Amino acid sequence: MPSLFKHTNFVHYWIGQIASSFAFQMLTVGIGWQMYNLTNSPMALGLVGLCQFLPQLTLTLVVGHMADRYNRRLICVFSRLIMTMTVAVLAISNITDHISATIIYSCAVMLGAARAFEMPANQAILPNLVPEALLSRAMSAIASAREISVIAGPALGGLIYLLGPTTLYSTSSLCFLLSSVIMFFLHYNFVVKAKAPINMTHLLGGLRFVRNNKVILGSVSLDMFAVLLGGATALLPIVAKDILHTGPWGLGLLRCAPALGALLVSVYLSRRPLEHSVGKIMFAAVASFGVATILFGLSSTLILSLAALTLMGASDMISVVIRSTLIQIETPDDMRGRVSAANSIFIGSSNQLGEFESGVTAAWFGVIPAILIGGIGTIAVVGIWMYLFPTLVHRNRLEKDNT
């Protein structure tokens, strides 16, 4: 099998992904810790996730259309420049001592809007940078790059925060700027087969395609509901401070633990891609995610919490690689922008909306019950989805087959 890293364009793309992910993960630590210090409210942490999700929801049809009609590389460049300026606002607000929950919410909305445009364009670029035979490995390599950043970003972000939130936000802003510059110089020839008319038929094409393809619909909805219920990342500042009695450095470790598990799995899958029973493996991975979430909820020590989060990250990465590869292989290139936009709604629902759900349930029932409810709900979703999507359960290979 030829090496991925002989493809120069892929290498540039890979480095740009590291810089962007590094910036976002450091930013997540800073926003979470500062918001909880300002408000001491689990609901406030959940609202940050909701503020990022709503723009993704409302802009889905527009961003998918643009990713299929306009140069995807330039969309990524401009989106990351907006992220750069948004994070700079947070840094300036701290310098001038005007930072508030309202400013953080406003910046979260801007970040959500920028990511709404960036995500489908960015996802749709990759299949044009490597041969299809290398796509599964490329997905794993990109996941490895992201998880390296997720490990280093939160841990370093927690340490940088000790120097003040201004320093952290400034560092994050510079990383976003570096990523946009790298993407600007990426050699990527985007060709539009035909200028599709702007009408609802075209705009809804991605959602319609996902709805009609049971393999894609089952995999993305499984991930959405599982992480929506089982994602406890929004509660990590509370767990770190009130349950584990640690500081920003401990929060950084908790943030990077899932990425460590994900990195180990993604490196393995980039060398040994899945070849058989991918459907059953995906369901088993999501169930393991639920079990690890329950273990995390029951933990009262930092070491056990780190172990549970590592298992969560490893399980989630298996699901991510299978889902992402299936989407790209099953989708025609001229629809990848709209389908990726539809997929971003599922991702946004499971991440940002999941943070809101975690904040609400924690406010109602308490932090530990909220985490346990989420883990149990994830396992229940796996059973229901195995019944609803038998085609996905019996999917044997990532490539199209007749099983």
Short mmCIF file of C-alpha atoms in Angstrom, two decimals:
data_model
loop_
_atom_site.label_atom_id
_atom_site.label_comp_id
_atom_site.label_asym_id
_atom_site.label_seq_id
_atom_site.Cartn_x
_atom_site.Cartn_y
_atom_site.Cartn_z
CA MET A 1 0.00 0.00 0.00
CA PRO A 2 1.56 3.36 -1.02
CA SER A 3 2.28 5.85 1.73
CA LEU A 4 -0.22 8.61 2.40
CA PHE A 5 2.56 11.07 3.11
CA LYS A 6 3.92 10.85 -0.42
CA HIS A 7 0.92 13.02 -1.35
CA THR A 8 2.18 16.56 -0.73
CA ASN A 9 -1.27 18.12 -0.71
CA PHE A 10 -2.42 15.66 1.92
CA VAL A 11 0.57 16.55 4.11
CA HIS A 12 -0.32 20.28 3.92
CA TYR A 13 -3.94 19.50 4.73
CA TRP A 14 -2.86 17.26 7.63
CA ILE A 15 -0.68 19.98 9.19
CA GLY A 16 -3.45 22.55 8.81
CA GLN A 17 -5.83 20.23 10.64
CA ILE A 18 -3.40 19.91 13.54
CA ALA A 19 -3.11 23.70 13.90
CA SER A 20 -6.87 24.25 13.75
CA SER A 21 -7.71 21.44 16.16
CA PHE A 22 -4.94 22.56 18.52
CA ALA A 23 -6.44 26.06 18.60
CA PHE A 24 -9.99 24.85 19.25
CA GLN A 25 -9.04 22.43 22.03
CA MET A 26 -7.07 25.05 23.93
CA LEU A 27 -9.98 27.43 23.48
CA THR A 28 -12.44 24.89 24.90
CA VAL A 29 -10.46 24.62 28.14
CA GLY A 30 -10.26 28.41 28.50
CA ILE A 31 -13.92 29.08 27.80
CA GLY A 32 -15.14 26.25 30.04
CA TRP A 33 -13.00 27.20 33.02
CA GLN A 34 -13.61 30.96 32.71
CA MET A 35 -17.37 30.57 32.22
CA TYR A 36 -17.70 28.38 35.31
CA ASN A 37 -15.61 30.84 37.34
CA LEU A 38 -17.82 33.71 36.17
CA THR A 39 -21.18 32.00 36.73
CA ASN A 40 -20.65 28.90 38.90
CA SER A 41 -23.52 27.45 36.86
CA PRO A 42 -23.76 24.07 35.04
CA MET A 43 -26.52 25.59 32.89
CA ALA A 44 -24.13 28.30 31.68
CA LEU A 45 -21.69 25.64 30.46
CA GLY A 46 -24.52 23.94 28.59
CA LEU A 47 -25.60 27.23 27.01
CA VAL A 48 -22.11 27.70 25.55
CA GLY A 49 -22.62 24.47 23.61
CA LEU A 50 -26.10 25.54 22.53
CA CYS A 51 -24.75 28.89 21.27
CA GLN A 52 -22.29 27.04 19.05
CA PHE A 53 -24.87 24.56 17.79
CA LEU A 54 -27.71 26.89 16.78
CA PRO A 55 -25.78 28.61 13.95
CA GLN A 56 -24.84 25.21 12.58
CA LEU A 57 -28.48 24.18 12.61
CA THR A 58 -29.84 27.35 10.97
CA LEU A 59 -27.10 27.57 8.31
CA THR A 60 -27.05 23.90 7.26
CA LEU A 61 -28.76 24.31 3.88
CA VAL A 62 -26.74 27.38 2.93
CA VAL A 63 -23.30 26.04 3.85
CA GLY A 64 -23.83 22.73 2.09
CA HIS A 65 -24.86 24.51 -1.09
CA MET A 66 -21.82 26.80 -0.92
CA ALA A 67 -19.43 23.87 -0.38
CA ASP A 68 -20.72 22.25 -3.58
CA ARG A 69 -20.79 25.48 -5.59
CA TYR A 70 -17.72 27.46 -4.51
CA ASN A 71 -14.05 26.76 -3.82
CA ARG A 72 -13.95 24.65 -0.68
CA ARG A 73 -10.38 25.67 0.15
CA LEU A 74 -11.26 29.38 0.23
CA ILE A 75 -14.33 28.71 2.37
CA CYS A 76 -12.06 27.03 4.93
CA VAL A 77 -9.56 29.92 4.78
CA PHE A 78 -12.17 32.63 5.42
CA SER A 79 -13.94 30.56 8.11
CA ARG A 80 -10.72 30.08 10.05
CA LEU A 81 -9.88 33.78 9.72
CA ILE A 82 -13.24 34.56 11.35
CA MET A 83 -12.35 32.15 14.17
CA THR A 84 -9.02 33.96 14.53
CA MET A 85 -10.72 37.32 14.97
CA THR A 86 -13.42 35.94 17.28
CA VAL A 87 -10.90 34.47 19.70
CA ALA A 88 -8.94 37.73 19.52
CA VAL A 89 -12.08 39.46 20.83
CA LEU A 90 -11.98 37.20 23.89
CA ALA A 91 -8.33 38.08 24.45
CA ILE A 92 -8.98 41.83 24.14
CA SER A 93 -11.99 41.58 26.46
CA ASN A 94 -9.77 40.09 29.13
CA ILE A 95 -7.06 42.68 28.58
CA THR A 96 -9.57 45.49 29.04
CA ASP A 97 -11.29 43.67 31.93
CA HIS A 98 -14.64 43.67 30.10
CA ILE A 99 -15.04 39.90 29.84
CA SER A 100 -18.50 38.61 30.75
CA ALA A 101 -20.77 35.65 30.17
CA THR A 102 -22.58 37.65 27.46
CA ILE A 103 -19.34 38.22 25.53
CA ILE A 104 -18.45 34.53 25.77
CA TYR A 105 -21.93 33.54 24.52
CA SER A 106 -21.63 36.01 21.62
CA CYS A 107 -18.22 34.67 20.63
CA ALA A 108 -19.56 31.11 20.89
CA VAL A 109 -22.25 32.04 18.34
CA MET A 110 -19.62 33.45 15.97
CA LEU A 111 -17.45 30.37 16.38
CA GLY A 112 -20.46 28.17 15.67
CA ALA A 113 -21.29 30.12 12.52
CA ALA A 114 -17.69 29.95 11.26
CA ARG A 115 -17.48 26.23 11.97
CA ALA A 116 -20.82 25.73 10.19
CA PHE A 117 -19.20 26.96 6.96
CA GLU A 118 -15.82 25.35 7.58
CA MET A 119 -16.86 21.79 8.50
CA PRO A 120 -18.65 20.63 5.30
CA ALA A 121 -16.11 22.30 3.01
CA ASN A 122 -13.22 20.83 4.98
CA GLN A 123 -14.70 17.32 5.04
CA ALA A 124 -15.47 17.39 1.31
CA ILE A 125 -11.88 18.28 0.36
CA LEU A 126 -10.18 15.12 1.61
CA PRO A 127 -11.53 12.58 -0.95
CA ASN A 128 -9.99 14.73 -3.71
CA LEU A 129 -6.52 14.67 -2.14
CA VAL A 130 -5.94 10.90 -2.00
CA PRO A 131 -6.99 7.86 -4.05
CA GLU A 132 -10.13 6.06 -2.84
CA ALA A 133 -8.03 3.02 -1.88
CA LEU A 134 -6.24 5.21 0.67
CA LEU A 135 -9.32 7.02 1.96
CA SER A 136 -9.85 4.87 5.06
CA ARG A 137 -6.20 5.29 6.01
CA ALA A 138 -6.44 9.02 5.32
CA MET A 139 -9.45 9.30 7.63
CA SER A 140 -7.50 7.54 10.36
CA ALA A 141 -4.43 9.72 9.77
CA ILE A 142 -6.52 12.90 9.99
CA ALA A 143 -8.13 11.55 13.13
CA SER A 144 -4.65 10.86 14.53
CA ALA A 145 -3.60 14.43 13.78
CA ARG A 146 -6.72 15.79 15.45
CA GLU A 147 -6.26 13.62 18.52
CA ILE A 148 -2.60 14.59 18.87
CA SER A 149 -3.85 18.15 19.06
CA VAL A 150 -6.65 17.19 21.43
CA ILE A 151 -4.09 15.59 23.76
CA ALA A 152 -1.57 18.43 23.64
CA GLY A 153 -4.11 21.25 23.31
CA PRO A 154 -6.12 20.82 26.53
CA ALA A 155 -3.10 19.85 28.62
CA LEU A 156 -1.07 22.82 27.41
CA GLY A 157 -4.18 25.01 27.49
CA GLY A 158 -4.65 24.24 31.18
CA LEU A 159 -1.03 25.21 31.87
CA ILE A 160 -1.21 28.36 29.73
CA TYR A 161 -4.37 29.38 31.55
CA LEU A 162 -2.26 29.64 34.70
CA LEU A 163 -0.61 32.62 32.96
CA GLY A 164 -4.05 34.14 32.45
CA PRO A 165 -6.94 33.73 30.01
CA THR A 166 -5.50 36.49 27.79
CA THR A 167 -2.41 34.40 27.10
CA LEU A 168 -4.48 31.33 26.31
CA TYR A 169 -6.86 33.13 23.95
CA SER A 170 -3.96 34.88 22.18
CA THR A 171 -2.21 31.53 21.62
CA SER A 172 -5.40 29.96 20.30
CA SER A 173 -5.97 32.88 17.93
CA LEU A 174 -2.44 32.55 16.50
CA CYS A 175 -2.98 28.82 15.89
CA PHE A 176 -6.20 29.53 13.97
CA LEU A 177 -4.31 32.11 11.90
CA LEU A 178 -1.54 29.62 11.12
CA SER A 179 -4.12 27.06 10.02
CA SER A 180 -5.80 29.52 7.65
CA VAL A 181 -2.43 30.43 6.08
CA ILE A 182 -1.56 26.76 5.52
CA MET A 183 -4.97 26.13 3.95
CA PHE A 184 -4.54 29.18 1.69
CA PHE A 185 -1.44 27.62 0.09
CA LEU A 186 -3.02 24.17 -0.33
CA HIS A 187 -2.98 23.05 -3.98
CA TYR A 188 -6.57 22.02 -4.52
CA ASN A 189 -8.35 22.35 -7.85
CA PHE A 190 -12.05 22.60 -7.22
CA VAL A 191 -14.19 21.97 -10.28
CA VAL A 192 -17.96 22.51 -10.35
CA LYS A 193 -19.54 20.06 -12.77
CA ALA A 194 -22.53 22.32 -13.34
CA LYS A 195 -23.88 25.43 -11.69
CA ALA A 196 -26.89 24.03 -9.93
CA PRO A 197 -29.85 26.38 -9.54
CA ILE A 198 -30.49 27.77 -6.08
CA ASN A 199 -33.77 26.14 -5.15
CA MET A 200 -35.09 23.98 -2.33
CA THR A 201 -34.61 20.78 -4.33
CA HIS A 202 -30.89 21.44 -4.55
CA LEU A 203 -30.54 22.80 -1.01
CA LEU A 204 -32.34 19.80 0.50
CA GLY A 205 -30.39 17.33 -1.65
CA GLY A 206 -27.95 16.41 1.12
CA LEU A 207 -30.66 15.76 3.70
CA ARG A 208 -32.66 13.76 1.16
CA PHE A 209 -29.61 11.66 0.26
CA VAL A 210 -28.91 10.88 3.93
CA ARG A 211 -32.55 9.99 4.55
CA ASN A 212 -32.67 7.57 1.59
CA ASN A 213 -29.34 5.87 2.34
CA LYS A 214 -30.01 3.61 5.31
CA VAL A 215 -26.32 2.93 5.95
CA ILE A 216 -25.47 6.63 6.26
CA LEU A 217 -28.67 7.50 8.11
CA GLY A 218 -28.18 4.70 10.62
CA SER A 219 -24.50 5.45 11.29
CA VAL A 220 -24.81 9.24 11.71
CA SER A 221 -28.00 9.06 13.80
CA LEU A 222 -26.48 6.34 16.01
CA ASP A 223 -23.51 8.55 16.72
CA MET A 224 -25.71 11.60 17.25
CA PHE A 225 -27.98 10.05 19.87
CA ALA A 226 -25.21 8.10 21.59
CA VAL A 227 -22.93 11.10 22.09
CA LEU A 228 -25.91 13.39 22.74
CA LEU A 229 -26.79 11.23 25.73
CA GLY A 230 -23.35 9.99 26.73
CA GLY A 231 -21.21 13.07 26.18
CA ALA A 232 -20.17 14.49 29.54
CA THR A 233 -17.42 16.83 28.32
CA ALA A 234 -19.44 19.95 29.16
CA LEU A 235 -19.39 18.86 32.80
CA LEU A 236 -15.63 18.35 33.03
CA PRO A 237 -14.97 21.75 34.66
CA ILE A 238 -17.45 20.83 37.41
CA VAL A 239 -16.06 17.29 37.79
CA ALA A 240 -12.51 18.65 37.98
CA LYS A 241 -13.29 21.36 40.51
CA ASP A 242 -16.05 19.96 42.72
CA ILE A 243 -15.66 16.16 42.55
CA LEU A 244 -11.97 15.52 41.86
CA HIS A 245 -10.86 18.74 43.61
CA THR A 246 -8.23 19.66 41.05
CA GLY A 247 -7.41 22.83 39.11
CA PRO A 248 -7.02 23.92 35.46
CA TRP A 249 -4.13 21.47 35.00
CA GLY A 250 -6.42 18.62 36.07
CA LEU A 251 -9.12 19.83 33.71
CA GLY A 252 -6.54 19.82 30.92
CA LEU A 253 -5.67 16.20 31.69
CA LEU A 254 -9.34 15.23 31.72
CA ARG A 255 -9.84 16.99 28.38
CA CYS A 256 -6.95 15.18 26.75
CA ALA A 257 -7.67 11.69 28.14
CA PRO A 258 -10.35 10.82 25.52
CA ALA A 259 -7.95 12.01 22.84
CA LEU A 260 -5.24 9.67 24.09
CA GLY A 261 -7.54 6.69 23.64
CA ALA A 262 -8.68 8.00 20.27
CA LEU A 263 -5.09 8.57 19.14
CA LEU A 264 -4.02 5.03 19.97
CA VAL A 265 -6.97 3.60 18.05
CA SER A 266 -6.58 5.94 15.05
CA VAL A 267 -2.87 5.13 14.72
CA TYR A 268 -3.71 1.43 14.81
CA LEU A 269 -6.48 1.82 12.22
CA SER A 270 -4.25 3.85 9.91
CA ARG A 271 -1.91 0.82 9.80
CA ARG A 272 -4.52 -1.94 10.11
CA PRO A 273 -7.79 -0.67 8.58
CA LEU A 274 -10.98 -2.55 9.37
CA GLU A 275 -11.79 -5.12 6.72
CA HIS A 276 -14.71 -7.19 8.00
CA SER A 277 -17.86 -6.86 10.15
CA VAL A 278 -17.60 -3.08 10.30
CA GLY A 279 -21.28 -2.72 11.21
CA LYS A 280 -21.10 -4.99 14.24
CA ILE A 281 -17.80 -3.39 15.30
CA MET A 282 -19.39 0.05 15.14
CA PHE A 283 -22.30 -0.95 17.39
CA ALA A 284 -19.94 -2.66 19.84
CA ALA A 285 -17.79 0.49 19.98
CA VAL A 286 -20.77 2.73 20.77
CA ALA A 287 -21.94 0.33 23.49
CA SER A 288 -18.43 0.43 24.98
CA PHE A 289 -18.66 4.22 24.95
CA GLY A 290 -21.79 3.98 27.09
CA VAL A 291 -20.16 1.59 29.56
CA ALA A 292 -17.13 3.87 29.88
CA THR A 293 -19.44 6.84 30.51
CA ILE A 294 -21.08 4.99 33.41
CA LEU A 295 -17.65 4.15 34.83
CA PHE A 296 -16.67 7.83 34.59
CA GLY A 297 -19.85 8.83 36.42
CA LEU A 298 -19.09 6.43 39.27
CA SER A 299 -15.45 7.51 39.63
CA SER A 300 -14.24 9.71 42.47
CA THR A 301 -10.51 9.56 41.71
CA LEU A 302 -8.52 11.30 38.99
CA ILE A 303 -6.77 8.13 37.79
CA LEU A 304 -10.00 6.14 37.34
CA SER A 305 -11.68 9.11 35.66
CA LEU A 306 -8.76 9.41 33.24
CA ALA A 307 -8.96 5.68 32.46
CA ALA A 308 -12.71 5.87 31.79
CA LEU A 309 -12.30 8.91 29.54
CA THR A 310 -9.50 7.17 27.64
CA LEU A 311 -11.79 4.21 26.96
CA MET A 312 -14.53 6.60 25.86
CA GLY A 313 -12.18 8.21 23.35
CA ALA A 314 -10.96 4.88 22.00
CA SER A 315 -14.51 3.60 21.51
CA ASP A 316 -15.69 6.81 19.91
CA MET A 317 -12.79 6.85 17.44
CA ILE A 318 -13.73 3.43 16.06
CA SER A 319 -17.24 4.73 15.39
CA VAL A 320 -15.93 7.99 13.89
CA VAL A 321 -13.60 6.30 11.40
CA ILE A 322 -16.27 3.84 10.25
CA ARG A 323 -18.95 6.54 9.93
CA SER A 324 -16.73 9.08 8.18
CA THR A 325 -15.40 6.57 5.66
CA LEU A 326 -18.87 5.22 4.86
CA ILE A 327 -20.17 8.75 4.22
CA GLN A 328 -17.36 9.68 1.84
CA ILE A 329 -17.44 6.37 -0.07
CA GLU A 330 -21.24 6.31 -0.43
CA THR A 331 -21.57 9.98 -1.53
CA PRO A 332 -20.92 11.35 -5.06
CA ASP A 333 -18.37 14.19 -5.13
CA ASP A 334 -20.83 16.80 -6.39
CA MET A 335 -22.98 16.15 -3.29
CA ARG A 336 -20.26 15.84 -0.66
CA GLY A 337 -20.64 19.45 0.49
CA ARG A 338 -24.38 19.15 1.13
CA VAL A 339 -24.08 15.67 2.67
CA SER A 340 -21.20 16.84 4.86
CA ALA A 341 -23.34 19.81 5.93
CA ALA A 342 -26.15 17.43 6.87
CA ASN A 343 -23.64 15.27 8.72
CA SER A 344 -22.37 18.35 10.57
CA ILE A 345 -25.85 18.76 12.03
CA PHE A 346 -25.64 15.27 13.48
CA ILE A 347 -22.12 16.00 14.76
CA GLY A 348 -23.21 19.36 16.15
CA SER A 349 -26.22 17.77 17.79
CA SER A 350 -24.08 15.16 19.48
CA ASN A 351 -21.39 17.62 20.60
CA GLN A 352 -22.71 21.15 21.18
CA LEU A 353 -26.34 20.17 21.79
CA GLY A 354 -25.09 17.28 23.89
CA GLU A 355 -23.23 19.79 26.05
CA PHE A 356 -26.49 21.68 26.52
CA GLU A 357 -28.31 18.46 27.43
CA SER A 358 -25.60 17.60 29.95
CA GLY A 359 -25.83 21.05 31.51
CA VAL A 360 -29.62 20.83 31.81
CA THR A 361 -29.70 17.33 33.31
CA ALA A 362 -26.89 18.26 35.72
CA ALA A 363 -28.86 21.31 36.83
CA TRP A 364 -31.98 19.17 37.35
CA PHE A 365 -30.58 15.95 38.82
CA GLY A 366 -26.96 16.67 39.76
CA VAL A 367 -23.68 16.02 37.95
CA ILE A 368 -23.19 12.33 38.74
CA PRO A 369 -26.81 11.26 37.97
CA ALA A 370 -26.64 13.21 34.69
CA ILE A 371 -23.53 11.29 33.61
CA LEU A 372 -25.01 7.92 34.62
CA ILE A 373 -28.30 8.63 32.83
CA GLY A 374 -26.33 9.49 29.70
CA GLY A 375 -24.32 6.27 29.76
CA ILE A 376 -27.38 4.09 30.29
CA GLY A 377 -29.21 5.97 27.54
CA THR A 378 -26.33 5.33 25.13
CA ILE A 379 -26.52 1.58 25.67
CA ALA A 380 -30.28 1.68 25.14
CA VAL A 381 -29.82 3.57 21.86
CA VAL A 382 -27.46 0.86 20.59
CA GLY A 383 -30.12 -1.81 21.13
CA ILE A 384 -32.85 0.24 19.45
CA TRP A 385 -30.68 1.13 16.44
CA MET A 386 -29.63 -2.49 15.88
CA TYR A 387 -33.32 -3.27 15.49
CA LEU A 388 -34.09 -0.25 13.28
CA PHE A 389 -31.08 -0.54 10.94
CA PRO A 390 -30.32 -4.22 10.25
CA THR A 391 -28.54 -3.26 6.99
CA LEU A 392 -25.97 -1.35 9.00
CA VAL A 393 -25.58 -4.18 11.52
CA HIS A 394 -24.76 -6.62 8.70
CA ARG A 395 -22.48 -4.24 6.78
CA ASN A 396 -19.31 -6.27 6.25
CA ARG A 397 -16.82 -3.94 4.55
CA LEU A 398 -16.31 -0.20 4.36
CA GLU A 399 -16.38 -0.43 0.56
CA LYS A 400 -19.78 -0.96 -1.01
CA ASP A 401 -20.90 -4.55 -0.81
CA ASN A 402 -24.07 -6.55 -1.23
CA THR A 403 -24.37 -7.84 2.32
#
